Structure formats: C-alpha cells, structure tokens
Short mmCIF file of N, CA and C in Angstrom, two decimals:
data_model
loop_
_atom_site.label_atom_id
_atom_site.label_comp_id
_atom_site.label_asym_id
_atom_site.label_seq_id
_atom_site.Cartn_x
_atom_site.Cartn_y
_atom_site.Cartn_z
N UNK A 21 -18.92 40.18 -75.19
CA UNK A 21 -18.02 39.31 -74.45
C UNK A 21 -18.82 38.13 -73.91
N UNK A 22 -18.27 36.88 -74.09
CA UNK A 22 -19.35 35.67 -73.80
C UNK A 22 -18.76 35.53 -71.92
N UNK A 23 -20.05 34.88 -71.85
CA UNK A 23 -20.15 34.91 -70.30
C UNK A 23 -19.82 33.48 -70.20
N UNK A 24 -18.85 33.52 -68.69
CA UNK A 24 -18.27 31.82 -68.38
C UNK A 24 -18.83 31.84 -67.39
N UNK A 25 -18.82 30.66 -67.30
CA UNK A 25 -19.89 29.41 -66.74
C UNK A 25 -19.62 28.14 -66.35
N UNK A 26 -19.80 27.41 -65.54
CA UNK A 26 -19.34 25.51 -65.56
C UNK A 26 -20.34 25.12 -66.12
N UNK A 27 -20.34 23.92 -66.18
CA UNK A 27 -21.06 23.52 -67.38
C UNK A 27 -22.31 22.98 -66.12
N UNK A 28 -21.92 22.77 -64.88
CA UNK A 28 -22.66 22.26 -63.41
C UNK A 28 -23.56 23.53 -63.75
N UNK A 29 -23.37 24.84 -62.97
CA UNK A 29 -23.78 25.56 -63.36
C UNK A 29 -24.95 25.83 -64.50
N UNK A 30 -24.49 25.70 -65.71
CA UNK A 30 -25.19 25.69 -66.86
C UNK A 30 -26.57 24.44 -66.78
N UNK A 31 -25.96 23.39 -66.72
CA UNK A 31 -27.07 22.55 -66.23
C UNK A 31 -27.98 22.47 -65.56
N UNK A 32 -27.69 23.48 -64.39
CA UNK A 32 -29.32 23.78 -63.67
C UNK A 32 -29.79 24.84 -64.27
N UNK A 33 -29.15 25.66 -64.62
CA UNK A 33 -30.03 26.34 -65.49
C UNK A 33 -31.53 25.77 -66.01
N UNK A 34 -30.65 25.32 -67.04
CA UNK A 34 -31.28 24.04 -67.75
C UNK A 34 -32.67 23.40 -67.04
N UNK A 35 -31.99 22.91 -66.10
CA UNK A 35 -33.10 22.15 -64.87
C UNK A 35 -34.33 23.08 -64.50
N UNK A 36 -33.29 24.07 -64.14
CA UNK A 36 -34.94 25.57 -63.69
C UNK A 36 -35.56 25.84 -64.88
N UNK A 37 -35.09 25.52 -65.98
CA UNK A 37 -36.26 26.28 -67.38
C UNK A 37 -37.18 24.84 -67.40
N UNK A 38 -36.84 24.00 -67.19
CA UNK A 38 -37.82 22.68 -67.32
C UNK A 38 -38.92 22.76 -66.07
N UNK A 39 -38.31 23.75 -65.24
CA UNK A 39 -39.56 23.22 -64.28
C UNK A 39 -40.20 24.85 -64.56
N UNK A 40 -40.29 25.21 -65.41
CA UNK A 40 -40.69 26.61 -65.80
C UNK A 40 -42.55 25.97 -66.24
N UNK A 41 -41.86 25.22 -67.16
CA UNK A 41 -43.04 24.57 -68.00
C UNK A 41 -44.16 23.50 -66.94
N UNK A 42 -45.51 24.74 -67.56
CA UNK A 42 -46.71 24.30 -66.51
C UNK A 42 -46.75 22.62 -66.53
N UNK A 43 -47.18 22.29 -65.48
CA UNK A 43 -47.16 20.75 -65.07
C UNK A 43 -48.70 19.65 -65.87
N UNK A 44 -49.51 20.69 -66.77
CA UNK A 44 -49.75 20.16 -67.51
C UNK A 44 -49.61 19.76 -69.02
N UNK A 45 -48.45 20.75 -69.41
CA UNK A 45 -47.93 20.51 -70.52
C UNK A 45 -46.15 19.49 -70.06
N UNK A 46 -45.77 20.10 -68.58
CA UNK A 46 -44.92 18.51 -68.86
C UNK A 46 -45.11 17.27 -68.60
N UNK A 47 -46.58 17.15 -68.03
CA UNK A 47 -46.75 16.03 -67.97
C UNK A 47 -47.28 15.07 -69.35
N UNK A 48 -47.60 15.84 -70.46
CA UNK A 48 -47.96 15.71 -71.89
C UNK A 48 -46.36 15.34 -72.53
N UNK A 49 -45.75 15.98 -72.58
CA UNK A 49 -43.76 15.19 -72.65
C UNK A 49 -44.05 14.25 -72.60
N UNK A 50 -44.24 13.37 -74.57
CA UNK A 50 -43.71 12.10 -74.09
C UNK A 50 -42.55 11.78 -74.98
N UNK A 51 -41.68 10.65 -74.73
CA UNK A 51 -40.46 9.77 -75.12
C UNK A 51 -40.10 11.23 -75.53
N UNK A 52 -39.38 12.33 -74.97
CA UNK A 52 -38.27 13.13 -75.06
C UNK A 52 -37.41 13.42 -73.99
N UNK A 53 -35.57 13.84 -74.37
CA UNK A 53 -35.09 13.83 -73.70
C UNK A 53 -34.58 15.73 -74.00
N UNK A 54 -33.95 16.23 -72.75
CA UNK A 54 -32.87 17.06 -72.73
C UNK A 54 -31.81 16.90 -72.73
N UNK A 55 -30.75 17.11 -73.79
CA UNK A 55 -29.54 17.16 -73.80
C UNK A 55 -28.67 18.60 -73.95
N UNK A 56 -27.77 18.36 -72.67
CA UNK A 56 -26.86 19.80 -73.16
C UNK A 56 -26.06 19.69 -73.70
N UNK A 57 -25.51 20.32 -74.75
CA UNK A 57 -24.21 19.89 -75.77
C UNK A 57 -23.22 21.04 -76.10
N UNK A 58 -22.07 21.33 -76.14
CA UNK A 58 -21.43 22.49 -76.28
C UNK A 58 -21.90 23.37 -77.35
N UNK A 59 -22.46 22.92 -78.56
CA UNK A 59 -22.37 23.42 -79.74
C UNK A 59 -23.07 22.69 -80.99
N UNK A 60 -23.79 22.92 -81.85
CA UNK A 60 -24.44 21.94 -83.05
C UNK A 60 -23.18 21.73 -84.10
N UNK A 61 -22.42 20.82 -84.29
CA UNK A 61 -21.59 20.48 -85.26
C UNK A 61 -21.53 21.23 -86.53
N UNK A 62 -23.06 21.15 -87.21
CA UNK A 62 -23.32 22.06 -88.44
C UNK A 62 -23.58 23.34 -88.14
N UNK A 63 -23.93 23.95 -86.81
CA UNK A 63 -24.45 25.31 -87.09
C UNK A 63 -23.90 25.70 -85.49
N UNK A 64 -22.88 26.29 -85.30
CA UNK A 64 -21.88 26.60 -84.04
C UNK A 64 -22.78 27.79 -83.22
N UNK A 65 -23.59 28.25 -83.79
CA UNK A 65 -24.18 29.61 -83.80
C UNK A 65 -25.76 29.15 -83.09
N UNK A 66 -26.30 28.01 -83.06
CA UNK A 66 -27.51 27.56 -83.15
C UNK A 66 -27.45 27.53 -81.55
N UNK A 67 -28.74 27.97 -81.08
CA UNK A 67 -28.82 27.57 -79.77
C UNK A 67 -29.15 26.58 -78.80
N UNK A 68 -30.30 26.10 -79.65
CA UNK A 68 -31.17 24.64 -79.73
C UNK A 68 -31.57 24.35 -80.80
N UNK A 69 -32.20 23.00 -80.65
CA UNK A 69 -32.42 22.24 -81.72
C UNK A 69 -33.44 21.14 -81.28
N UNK A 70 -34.57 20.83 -81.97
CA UNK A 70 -35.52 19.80 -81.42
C UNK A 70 -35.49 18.51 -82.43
N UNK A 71 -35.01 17.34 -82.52
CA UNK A 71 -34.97 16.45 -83.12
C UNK A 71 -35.97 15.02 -83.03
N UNK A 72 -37.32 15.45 -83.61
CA UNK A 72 -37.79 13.97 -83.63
C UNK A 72 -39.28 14.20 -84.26
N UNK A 73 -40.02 13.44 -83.73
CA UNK A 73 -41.77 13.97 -84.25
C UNK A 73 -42.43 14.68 -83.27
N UNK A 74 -43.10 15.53 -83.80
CA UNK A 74 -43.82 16.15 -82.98
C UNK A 74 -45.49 15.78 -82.18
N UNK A 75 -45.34 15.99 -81.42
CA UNK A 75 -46.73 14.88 -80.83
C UNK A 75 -47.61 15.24 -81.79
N UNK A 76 -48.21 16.21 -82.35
CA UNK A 76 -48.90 16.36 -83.47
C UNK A 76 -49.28 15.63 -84.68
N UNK A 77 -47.86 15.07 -85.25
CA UNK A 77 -47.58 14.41 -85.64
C UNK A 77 -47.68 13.07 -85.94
N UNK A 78 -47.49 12.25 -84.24
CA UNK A 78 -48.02 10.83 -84.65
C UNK A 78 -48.93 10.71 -84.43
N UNK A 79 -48.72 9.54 -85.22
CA UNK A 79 -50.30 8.21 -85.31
C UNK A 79 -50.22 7.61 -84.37
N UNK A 80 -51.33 6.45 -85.31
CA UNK A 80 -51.36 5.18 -83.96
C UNK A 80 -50.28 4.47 -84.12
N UNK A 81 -49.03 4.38 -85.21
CA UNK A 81 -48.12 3.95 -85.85
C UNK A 81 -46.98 3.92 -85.06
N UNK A 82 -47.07 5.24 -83.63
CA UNK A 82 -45.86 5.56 -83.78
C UNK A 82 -45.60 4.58 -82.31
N UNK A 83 -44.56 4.33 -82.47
CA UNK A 83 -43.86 3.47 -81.35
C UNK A 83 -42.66 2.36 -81.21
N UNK A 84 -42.34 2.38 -80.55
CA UNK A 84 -40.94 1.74 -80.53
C UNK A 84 -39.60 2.87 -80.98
N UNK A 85 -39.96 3.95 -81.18
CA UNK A 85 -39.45 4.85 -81.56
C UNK A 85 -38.08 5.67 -79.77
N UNK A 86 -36.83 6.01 -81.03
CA UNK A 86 -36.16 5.87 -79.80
C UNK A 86 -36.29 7.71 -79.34
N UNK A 87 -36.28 7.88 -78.74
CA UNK A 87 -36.59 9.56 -77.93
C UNK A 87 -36.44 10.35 -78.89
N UNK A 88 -37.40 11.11 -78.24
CA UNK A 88 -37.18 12.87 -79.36
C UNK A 88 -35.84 13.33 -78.87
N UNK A 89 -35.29 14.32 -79.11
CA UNK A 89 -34.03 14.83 -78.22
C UNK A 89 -34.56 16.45 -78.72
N UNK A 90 -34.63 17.35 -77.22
CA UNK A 90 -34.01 18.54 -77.58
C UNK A 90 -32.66 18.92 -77.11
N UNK A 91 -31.58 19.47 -77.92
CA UNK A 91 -30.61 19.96 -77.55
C UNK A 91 -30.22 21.08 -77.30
N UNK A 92 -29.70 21.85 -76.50
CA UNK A 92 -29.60 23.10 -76.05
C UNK A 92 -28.01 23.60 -75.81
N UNK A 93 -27.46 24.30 -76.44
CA UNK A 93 -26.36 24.41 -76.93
C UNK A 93 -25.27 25.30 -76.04
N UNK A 94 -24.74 24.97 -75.34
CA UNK A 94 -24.19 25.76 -74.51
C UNK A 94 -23.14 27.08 -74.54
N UNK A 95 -22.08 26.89 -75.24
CA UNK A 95 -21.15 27.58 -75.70
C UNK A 95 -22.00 28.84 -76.58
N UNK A 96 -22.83 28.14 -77.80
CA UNK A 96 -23.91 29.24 -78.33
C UNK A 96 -24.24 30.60 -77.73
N UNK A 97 -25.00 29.84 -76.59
CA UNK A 97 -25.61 30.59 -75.71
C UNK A 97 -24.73 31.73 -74.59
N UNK A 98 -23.81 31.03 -74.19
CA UNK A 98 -22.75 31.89 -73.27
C UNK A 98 -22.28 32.99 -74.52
N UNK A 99 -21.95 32.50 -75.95
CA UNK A 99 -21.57 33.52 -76.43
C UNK A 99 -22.05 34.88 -76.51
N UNK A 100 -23.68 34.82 -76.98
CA UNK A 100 -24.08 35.89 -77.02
C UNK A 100 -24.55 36.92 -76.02
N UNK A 101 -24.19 36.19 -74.81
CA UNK A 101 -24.69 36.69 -73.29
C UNK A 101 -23.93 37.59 -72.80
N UNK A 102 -24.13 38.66 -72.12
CA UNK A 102 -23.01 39.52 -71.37
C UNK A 102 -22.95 39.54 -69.92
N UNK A 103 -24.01 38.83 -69.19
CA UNK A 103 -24.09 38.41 -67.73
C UNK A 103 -24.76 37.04 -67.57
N UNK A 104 -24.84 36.69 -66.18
CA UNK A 104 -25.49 35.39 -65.96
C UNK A 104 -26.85 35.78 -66.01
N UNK A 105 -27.86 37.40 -66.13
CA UNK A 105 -29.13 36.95 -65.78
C UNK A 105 -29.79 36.98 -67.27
N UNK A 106 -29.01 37.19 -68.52
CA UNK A 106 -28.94 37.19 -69.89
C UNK A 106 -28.71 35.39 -69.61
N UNK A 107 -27.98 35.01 -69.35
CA UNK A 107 -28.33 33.48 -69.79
C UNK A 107 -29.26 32.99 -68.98
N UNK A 108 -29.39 33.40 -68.04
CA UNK A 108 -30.96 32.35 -67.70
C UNK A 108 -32.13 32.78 -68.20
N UNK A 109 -32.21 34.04 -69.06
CA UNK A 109 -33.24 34.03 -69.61
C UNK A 109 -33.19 33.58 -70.78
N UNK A 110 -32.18 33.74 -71.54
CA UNK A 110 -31.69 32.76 -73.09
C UNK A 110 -32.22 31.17 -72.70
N UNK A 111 -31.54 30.28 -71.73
CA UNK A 111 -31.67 29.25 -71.94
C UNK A 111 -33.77 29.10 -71.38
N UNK A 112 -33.99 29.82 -70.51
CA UNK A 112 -35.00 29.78 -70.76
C UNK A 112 -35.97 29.94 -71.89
N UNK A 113 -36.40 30.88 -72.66
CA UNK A 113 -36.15 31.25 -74.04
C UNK A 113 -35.71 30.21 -74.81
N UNK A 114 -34.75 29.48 -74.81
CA UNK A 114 -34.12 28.28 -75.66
C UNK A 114 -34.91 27.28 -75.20
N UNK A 115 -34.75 26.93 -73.93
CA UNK A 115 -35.75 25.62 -73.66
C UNK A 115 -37.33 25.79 -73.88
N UNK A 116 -38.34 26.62 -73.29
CA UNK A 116 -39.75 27.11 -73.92
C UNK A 116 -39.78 26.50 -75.31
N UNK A 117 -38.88 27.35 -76.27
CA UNK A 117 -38.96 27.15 -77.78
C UNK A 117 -38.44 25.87 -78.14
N UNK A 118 -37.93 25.23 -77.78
CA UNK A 118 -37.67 23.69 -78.18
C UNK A 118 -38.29 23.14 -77.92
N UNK A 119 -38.97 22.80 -76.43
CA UNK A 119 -40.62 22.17 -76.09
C UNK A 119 -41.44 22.79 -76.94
N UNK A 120 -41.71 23.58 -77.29
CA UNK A 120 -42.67 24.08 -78.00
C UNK A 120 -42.52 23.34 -79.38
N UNK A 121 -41.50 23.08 -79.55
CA UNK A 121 -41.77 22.19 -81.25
C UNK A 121 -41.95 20.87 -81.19
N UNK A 122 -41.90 19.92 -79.66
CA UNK A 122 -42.10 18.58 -79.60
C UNK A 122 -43.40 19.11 -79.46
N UNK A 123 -44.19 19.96 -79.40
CA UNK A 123 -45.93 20.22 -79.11
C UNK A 123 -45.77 20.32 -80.57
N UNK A 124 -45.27 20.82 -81.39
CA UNK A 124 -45.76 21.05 -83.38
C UNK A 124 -45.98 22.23 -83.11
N UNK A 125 -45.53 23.38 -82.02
CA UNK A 125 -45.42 24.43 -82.51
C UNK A 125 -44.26 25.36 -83.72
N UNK A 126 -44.48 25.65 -85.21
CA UNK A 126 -43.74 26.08 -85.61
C UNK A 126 -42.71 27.69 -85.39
N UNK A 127 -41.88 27.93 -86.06
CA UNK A 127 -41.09 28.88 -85.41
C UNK A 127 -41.87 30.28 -85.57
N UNK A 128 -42.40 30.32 -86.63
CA UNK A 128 -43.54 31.44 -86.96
C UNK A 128 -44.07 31.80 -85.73
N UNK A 129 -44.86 31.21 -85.53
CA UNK A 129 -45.54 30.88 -84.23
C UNK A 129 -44.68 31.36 -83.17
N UNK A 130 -43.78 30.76 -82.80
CA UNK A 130 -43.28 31.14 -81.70
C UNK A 130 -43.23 32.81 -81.82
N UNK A 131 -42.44 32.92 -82.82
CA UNK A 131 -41.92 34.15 -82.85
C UNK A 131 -42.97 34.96 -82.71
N UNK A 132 -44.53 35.18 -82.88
CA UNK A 132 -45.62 35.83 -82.64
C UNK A 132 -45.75 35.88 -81.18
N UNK A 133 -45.15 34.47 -80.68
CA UNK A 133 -45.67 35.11 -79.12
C UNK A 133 -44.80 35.43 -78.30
N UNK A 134 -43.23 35.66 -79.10
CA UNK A 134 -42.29 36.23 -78.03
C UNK A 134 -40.95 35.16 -77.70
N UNK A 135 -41.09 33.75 -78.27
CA UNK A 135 -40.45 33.20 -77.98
C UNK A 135 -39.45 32.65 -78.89
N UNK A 136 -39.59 33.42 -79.65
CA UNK A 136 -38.67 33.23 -81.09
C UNK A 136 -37.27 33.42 -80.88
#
C-alpha cells in the first residue's frame, strides 16, 4: 500500500537527505540541481535519475554548460513504501545514489556498498 504524503512534506525530506551528505563532498557539487518530480515519463517505476556529466568526466572543455539535474521521483517512491520511516530512508537511499553518479560513481559500485 503506497504511503501519502504532501508533496511540502516530501520535499524536506528531500532537504534532510541533502544535508546528509558530508560537507566536503557537498561542497565539491558543482553546476547541479535537485529536482522533485512526480514520476520519470519513460520509466513510472524509476526512483531517481541523474542527468548530465559526471565531474569525472569533464575537461578543461567543460563550461557554459546548463546544470546537471538529479531527479527524484516522488509518486515512485511513496509507492513502494508502507510507512513514512520507509520513505525517508528510500529518498535518502535515492538521493546518496544520485549524488553519487554526479561523483562518476557507477551503479555496480553503488550496489557493493549498499546503496544500490
């Protein structure tokens, strides 16, 4: 049974998993944003999604470039949840692993250390 939620609500969530992440890896965050979105258009089921290059990634090339975006999927997430302390650890869990791929961590990876 999916767990309801406001979306206010849901958003700090959100807010508390960002300040989860040690203050020297968010201060390394660069040009990305968080977005919460009900759902991924192509994949309803998806929880997040990290869209852009990974700092790994660029060069000296890279710039002018418009934000990474991670998205974090809301509806997704309430679905598979059966209380509120199941979603704050999901979206936590969801947010970790989406920062983790603007670092070029792959999902392999994650999944070795738990955050898959």
């Amino acid at each position: 049974m999916a767990v309801e939620m406001t979306r206010r609500r849901f958003d700090e969530l959100v807010a508390d998993a960002l300040d989860l992440i040690p203050p020297a890896f968010a201060s390394a965050m660069d040009n990305v944003v968080v977005l919460v979105e009900d759902r991924d258009p192509e994949d309803p089921t998806l929880l997040g999604l990290y869209h852009g290059i990974a700092l790994t990634e660029r060069t000296s090339m890279y710039g002018g470039e418009l934000p990474d975006r991670i998205f974090i999927y809301r509806d997704a997430i309430l679905d598979i949840c059966d209380s509120e302390e199941d979603v704050v650890e999901e979206v936590a869990v969801t947010v970790v692993h989406e920062i983790a791929h603007h670092f070029g961590v792959d999902d392999d990876r994650l999944h070795e250390l738990g955050w898959g």
